[in-house]
Coordinates of C-alpha atoms and ligand atoms in Angstrom, one line a residue:
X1 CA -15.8 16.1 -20.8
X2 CA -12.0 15.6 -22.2
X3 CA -10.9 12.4 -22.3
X4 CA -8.8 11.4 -19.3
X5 CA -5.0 10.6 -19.9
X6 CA -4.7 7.0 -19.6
X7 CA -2.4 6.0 -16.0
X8 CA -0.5 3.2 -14.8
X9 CA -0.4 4.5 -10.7
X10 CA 0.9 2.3 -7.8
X11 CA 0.4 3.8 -4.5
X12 CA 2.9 3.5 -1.4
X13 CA 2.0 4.4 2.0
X14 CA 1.8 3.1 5.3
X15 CA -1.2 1.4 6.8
X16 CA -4.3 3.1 7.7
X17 CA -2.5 5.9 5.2
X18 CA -6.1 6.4 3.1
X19 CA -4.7 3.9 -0.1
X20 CA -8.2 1.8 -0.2
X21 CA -10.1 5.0 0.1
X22 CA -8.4 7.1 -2.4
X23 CA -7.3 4.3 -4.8
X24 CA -11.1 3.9 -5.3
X25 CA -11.8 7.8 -6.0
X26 CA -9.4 8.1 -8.2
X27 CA -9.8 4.8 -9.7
X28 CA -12.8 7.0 -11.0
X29 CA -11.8 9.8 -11.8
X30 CA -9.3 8.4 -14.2
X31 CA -12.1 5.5 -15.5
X32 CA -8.8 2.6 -14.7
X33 CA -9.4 -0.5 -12.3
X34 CA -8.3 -0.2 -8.6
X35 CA -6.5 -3.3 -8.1
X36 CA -6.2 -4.1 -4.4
X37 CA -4.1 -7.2 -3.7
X38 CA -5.4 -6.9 -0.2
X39 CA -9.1 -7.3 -1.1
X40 CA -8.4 -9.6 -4.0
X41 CA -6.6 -11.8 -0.7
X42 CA -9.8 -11.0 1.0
X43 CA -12.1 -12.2 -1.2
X44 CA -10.3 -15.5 -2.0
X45 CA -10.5 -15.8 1.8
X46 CA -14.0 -15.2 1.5
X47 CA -14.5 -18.1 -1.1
X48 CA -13.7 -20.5 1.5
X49 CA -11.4 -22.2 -1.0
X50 CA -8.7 -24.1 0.6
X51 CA -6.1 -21.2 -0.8
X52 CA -8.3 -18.9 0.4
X53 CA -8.0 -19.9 4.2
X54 CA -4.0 -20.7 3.8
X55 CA -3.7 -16.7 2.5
X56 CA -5.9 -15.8 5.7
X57 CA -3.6 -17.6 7.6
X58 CA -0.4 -14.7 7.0
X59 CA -3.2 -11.9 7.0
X60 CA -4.6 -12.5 10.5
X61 CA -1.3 -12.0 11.9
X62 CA -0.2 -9.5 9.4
X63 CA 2.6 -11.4 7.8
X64 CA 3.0 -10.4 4.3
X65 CA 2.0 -13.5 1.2
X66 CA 5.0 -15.0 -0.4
X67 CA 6.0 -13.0 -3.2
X68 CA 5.3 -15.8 -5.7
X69 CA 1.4 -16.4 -5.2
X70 CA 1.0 -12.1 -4.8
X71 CA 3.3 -12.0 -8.0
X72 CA 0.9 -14.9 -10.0
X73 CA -2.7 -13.0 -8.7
X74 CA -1.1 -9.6 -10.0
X75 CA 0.5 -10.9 -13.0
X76 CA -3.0 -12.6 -13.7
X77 CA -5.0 -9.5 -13.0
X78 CA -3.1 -7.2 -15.5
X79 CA -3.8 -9.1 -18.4
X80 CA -7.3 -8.6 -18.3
X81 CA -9.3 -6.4 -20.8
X82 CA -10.0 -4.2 -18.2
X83 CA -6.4 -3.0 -17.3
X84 CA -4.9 -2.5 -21.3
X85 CA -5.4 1.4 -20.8
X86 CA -4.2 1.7 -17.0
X87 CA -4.8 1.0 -13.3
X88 CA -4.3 1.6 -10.3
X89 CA -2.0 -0.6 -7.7
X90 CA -2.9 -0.5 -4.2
X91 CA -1.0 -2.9 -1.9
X92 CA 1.4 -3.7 -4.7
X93 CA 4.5 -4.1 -4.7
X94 CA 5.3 -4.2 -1.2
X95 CA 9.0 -6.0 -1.5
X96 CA 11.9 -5.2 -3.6
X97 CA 11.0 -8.9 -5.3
X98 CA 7.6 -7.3 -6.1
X99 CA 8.6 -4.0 -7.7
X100 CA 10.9 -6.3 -10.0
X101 CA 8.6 -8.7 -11.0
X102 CA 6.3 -5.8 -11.2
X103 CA 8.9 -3.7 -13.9
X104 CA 9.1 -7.2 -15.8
X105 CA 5.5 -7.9 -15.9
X106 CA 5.1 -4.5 -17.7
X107 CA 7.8 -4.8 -20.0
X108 CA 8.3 -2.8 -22.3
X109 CA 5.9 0.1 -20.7
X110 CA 6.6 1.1 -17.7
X111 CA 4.7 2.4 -14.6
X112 CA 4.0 6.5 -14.8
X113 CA 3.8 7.5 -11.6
X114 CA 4.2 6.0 -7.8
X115 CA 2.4 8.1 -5.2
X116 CA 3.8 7.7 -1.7
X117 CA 0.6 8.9 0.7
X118 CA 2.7 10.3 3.6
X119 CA 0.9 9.9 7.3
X120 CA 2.6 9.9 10.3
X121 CA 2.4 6.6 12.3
X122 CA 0.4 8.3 15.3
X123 CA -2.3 9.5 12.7
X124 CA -2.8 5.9 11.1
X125 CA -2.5 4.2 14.3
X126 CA -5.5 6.3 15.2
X127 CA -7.6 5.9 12.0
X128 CA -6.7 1.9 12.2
X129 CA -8.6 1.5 15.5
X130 CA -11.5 3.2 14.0
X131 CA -11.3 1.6 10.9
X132 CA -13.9 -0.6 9.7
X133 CA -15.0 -2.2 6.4
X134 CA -17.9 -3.4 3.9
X135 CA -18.0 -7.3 4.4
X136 CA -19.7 -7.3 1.0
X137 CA -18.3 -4.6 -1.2
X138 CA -14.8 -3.8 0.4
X139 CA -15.4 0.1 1.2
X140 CA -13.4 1.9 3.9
X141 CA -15.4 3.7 7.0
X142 CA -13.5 5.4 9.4
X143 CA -13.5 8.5 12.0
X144 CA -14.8 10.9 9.7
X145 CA -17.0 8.7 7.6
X146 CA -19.2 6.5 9.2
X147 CA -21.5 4.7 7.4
X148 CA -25.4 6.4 7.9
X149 CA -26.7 3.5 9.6
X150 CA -24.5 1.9 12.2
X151 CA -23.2 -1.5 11.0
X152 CA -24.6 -1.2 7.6
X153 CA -23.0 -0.3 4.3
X154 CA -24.4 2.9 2.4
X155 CA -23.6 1.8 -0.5
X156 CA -24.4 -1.8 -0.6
X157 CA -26.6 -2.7 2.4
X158 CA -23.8 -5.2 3.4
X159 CA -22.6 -5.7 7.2
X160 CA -19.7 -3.5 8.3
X161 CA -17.5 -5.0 10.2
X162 CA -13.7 -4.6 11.7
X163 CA -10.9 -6.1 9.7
X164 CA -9.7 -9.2 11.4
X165 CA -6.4 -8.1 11.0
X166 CA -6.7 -5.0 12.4
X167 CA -5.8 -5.8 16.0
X168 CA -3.0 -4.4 18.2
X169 CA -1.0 -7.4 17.2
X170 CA -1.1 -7.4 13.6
X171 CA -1.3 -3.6 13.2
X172 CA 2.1 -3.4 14.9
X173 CA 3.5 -6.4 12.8
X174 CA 2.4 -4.7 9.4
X175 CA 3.3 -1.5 10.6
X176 CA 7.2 -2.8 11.4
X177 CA 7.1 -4.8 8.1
X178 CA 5.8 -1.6 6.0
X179 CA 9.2 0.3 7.3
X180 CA 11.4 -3.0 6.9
X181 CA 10.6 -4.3 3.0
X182 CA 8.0 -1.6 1.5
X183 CA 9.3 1.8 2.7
X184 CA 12.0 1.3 0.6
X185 CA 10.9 1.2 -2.1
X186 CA 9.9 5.1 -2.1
X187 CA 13.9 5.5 -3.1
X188 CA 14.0 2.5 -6.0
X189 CA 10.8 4.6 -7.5
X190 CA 12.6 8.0 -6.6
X191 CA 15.6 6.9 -8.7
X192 CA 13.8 5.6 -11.5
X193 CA 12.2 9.5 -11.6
X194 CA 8.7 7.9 -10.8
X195 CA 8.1 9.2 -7.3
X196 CA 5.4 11.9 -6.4
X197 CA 5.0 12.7 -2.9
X198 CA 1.8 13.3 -1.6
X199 CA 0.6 14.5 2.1
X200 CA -2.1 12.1 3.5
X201 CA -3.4 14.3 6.1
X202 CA -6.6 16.1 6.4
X203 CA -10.1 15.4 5.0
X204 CA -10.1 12.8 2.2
X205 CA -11.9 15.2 0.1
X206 CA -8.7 17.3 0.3
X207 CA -6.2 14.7 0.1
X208 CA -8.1 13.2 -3.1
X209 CA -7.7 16.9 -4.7
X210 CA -4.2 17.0 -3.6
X211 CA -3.7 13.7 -5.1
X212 CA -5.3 14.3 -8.6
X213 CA -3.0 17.7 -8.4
X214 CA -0.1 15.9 -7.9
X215 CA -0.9 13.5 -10.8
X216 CA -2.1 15.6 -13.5
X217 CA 1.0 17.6 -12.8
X218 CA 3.4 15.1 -13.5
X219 CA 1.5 13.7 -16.1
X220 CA 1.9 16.8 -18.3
X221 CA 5.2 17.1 -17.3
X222 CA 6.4 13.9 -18.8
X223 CA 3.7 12.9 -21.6
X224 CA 5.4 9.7 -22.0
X225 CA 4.3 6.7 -23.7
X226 CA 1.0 5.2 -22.8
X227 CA -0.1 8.8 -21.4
X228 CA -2.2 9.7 -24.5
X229 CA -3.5 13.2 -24.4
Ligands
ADP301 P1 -3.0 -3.1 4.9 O1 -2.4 -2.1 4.0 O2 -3.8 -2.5 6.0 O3 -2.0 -4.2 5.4 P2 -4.2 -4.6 2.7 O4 -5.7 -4.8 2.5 O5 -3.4 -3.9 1.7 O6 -4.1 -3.9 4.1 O7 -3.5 -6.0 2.9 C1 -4.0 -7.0 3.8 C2 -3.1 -8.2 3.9 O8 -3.0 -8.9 2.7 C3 -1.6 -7.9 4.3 O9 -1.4 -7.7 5.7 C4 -0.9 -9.1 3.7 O10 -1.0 -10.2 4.5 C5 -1.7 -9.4 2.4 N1 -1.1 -8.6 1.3 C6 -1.7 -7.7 0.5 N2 -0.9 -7.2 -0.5 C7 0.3 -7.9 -0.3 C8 1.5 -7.9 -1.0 N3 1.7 -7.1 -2.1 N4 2.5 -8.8 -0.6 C9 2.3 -9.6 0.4 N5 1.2 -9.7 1.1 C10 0.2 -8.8 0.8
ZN302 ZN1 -20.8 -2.4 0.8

């Protein structure tokens, strides 16, 4: 096989747009970590630590984490072994203050590309009250992919359960806050020349295609630094 190109991705993209799901194929495909901040949240949550259940707190209702504890997990995160030769962001930034501290964190590379996974709200607002998710592991079931045995993860053997902030409530609340502070930020990436727009609709299997497409594309069109052949 030829070597992959290494990436530094970010993904944009409303909620219940397909990030978890596709961040982890092509997490994959291009051998880089996903880094969710929403499941690294979940798992401190998990934990029990006392930070844990003071992050679960803003979750449950769908508030977004102050930018300075997301900013320390992420900053924290990148400097591991694991993330030298790229990554993938899902859930990150999701502020203006993020996408800054993001750019200085990297300094001097930059990020190559920042996917925004377009879905219309009616479309995620259907796939969100399907949606449901390894307790164990973190993977995404939905409409189309159930797992084989209801309640039971086919990957793991974990329970599958609904995301406790995926209620009416907190659905609408992230939903309003996506278009208030992370929407956005689909211009500040569109004037840095970073943006690649990418339509979220349709079978995952397609999307994912669409979405290595997309990426491969740009990548050969600006081999920059840190995108070794
Ligand atoms: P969703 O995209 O459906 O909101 P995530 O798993 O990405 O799900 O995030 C779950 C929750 O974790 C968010 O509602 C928010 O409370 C918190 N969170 C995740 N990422 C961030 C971030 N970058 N900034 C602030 N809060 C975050
Ligand atoms: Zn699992």
């Amino acid at each position: 096989m030829a070597p992959v190109p290494s990436v530094r991705l970010l993904i944009l993209g409303k909620q219940g747009a397909g990030k978890g799901t596709q961040c982890a194929r092509l997490a994959r495909h291009y051998a880089v970590p996903h880094i969710s901040t929403g499941e690294m949240f979940r798992a401190a949550e998990k934990s029990g630590s006392e930070f844990g259940q003071e992050l679960a707190r803003y979750m449950r209702v769908g508030d977004l984490i102050p930018d300075e504890l997301v900013v320390a997990f992420v900053v924290e995160r990148l400097q591991r072994d694991d993330a030298q030769r790229g990554f993938i962001l899902d859930g990150f930034p999701r502020t203006a203050n993020q996408a800054d501290a993001l750019a200085k964190m990297l300094d001097p590379l930059e990020i190559d590309i920042a996917i925004d996974l377009q879905v219309p709200t009616e479309v995620v607002l259907q796939r969100l009250a399907s949606r449901r998710v390894c307790r164990e592991c973190g993977f995404n079931y939905g409409v189309g992919v159930p797992p084989k045995v209801d309640w039971t993860c086919d990957l793991c053997g974990g329970e599958v359960v609904e995301r406790g902030d995926d209620t009416a409530a907190a659905i609408e609340r992230r939903l309003k806050l996506y278009e208030k502070e992370t929407e956005p930020l689909v211009v500040w990436y569109l004037t840095r020349d970073k943006l690649v727009v990418v339509d979220g609709v349709g079978d995952p299997d397609v999307v994912t295609a669409r979405l290595i497409g997309a990426v491969d594309r740009r990548l050969r069109r600006t081999p920059g630094e840190g995108t070794q052949k």
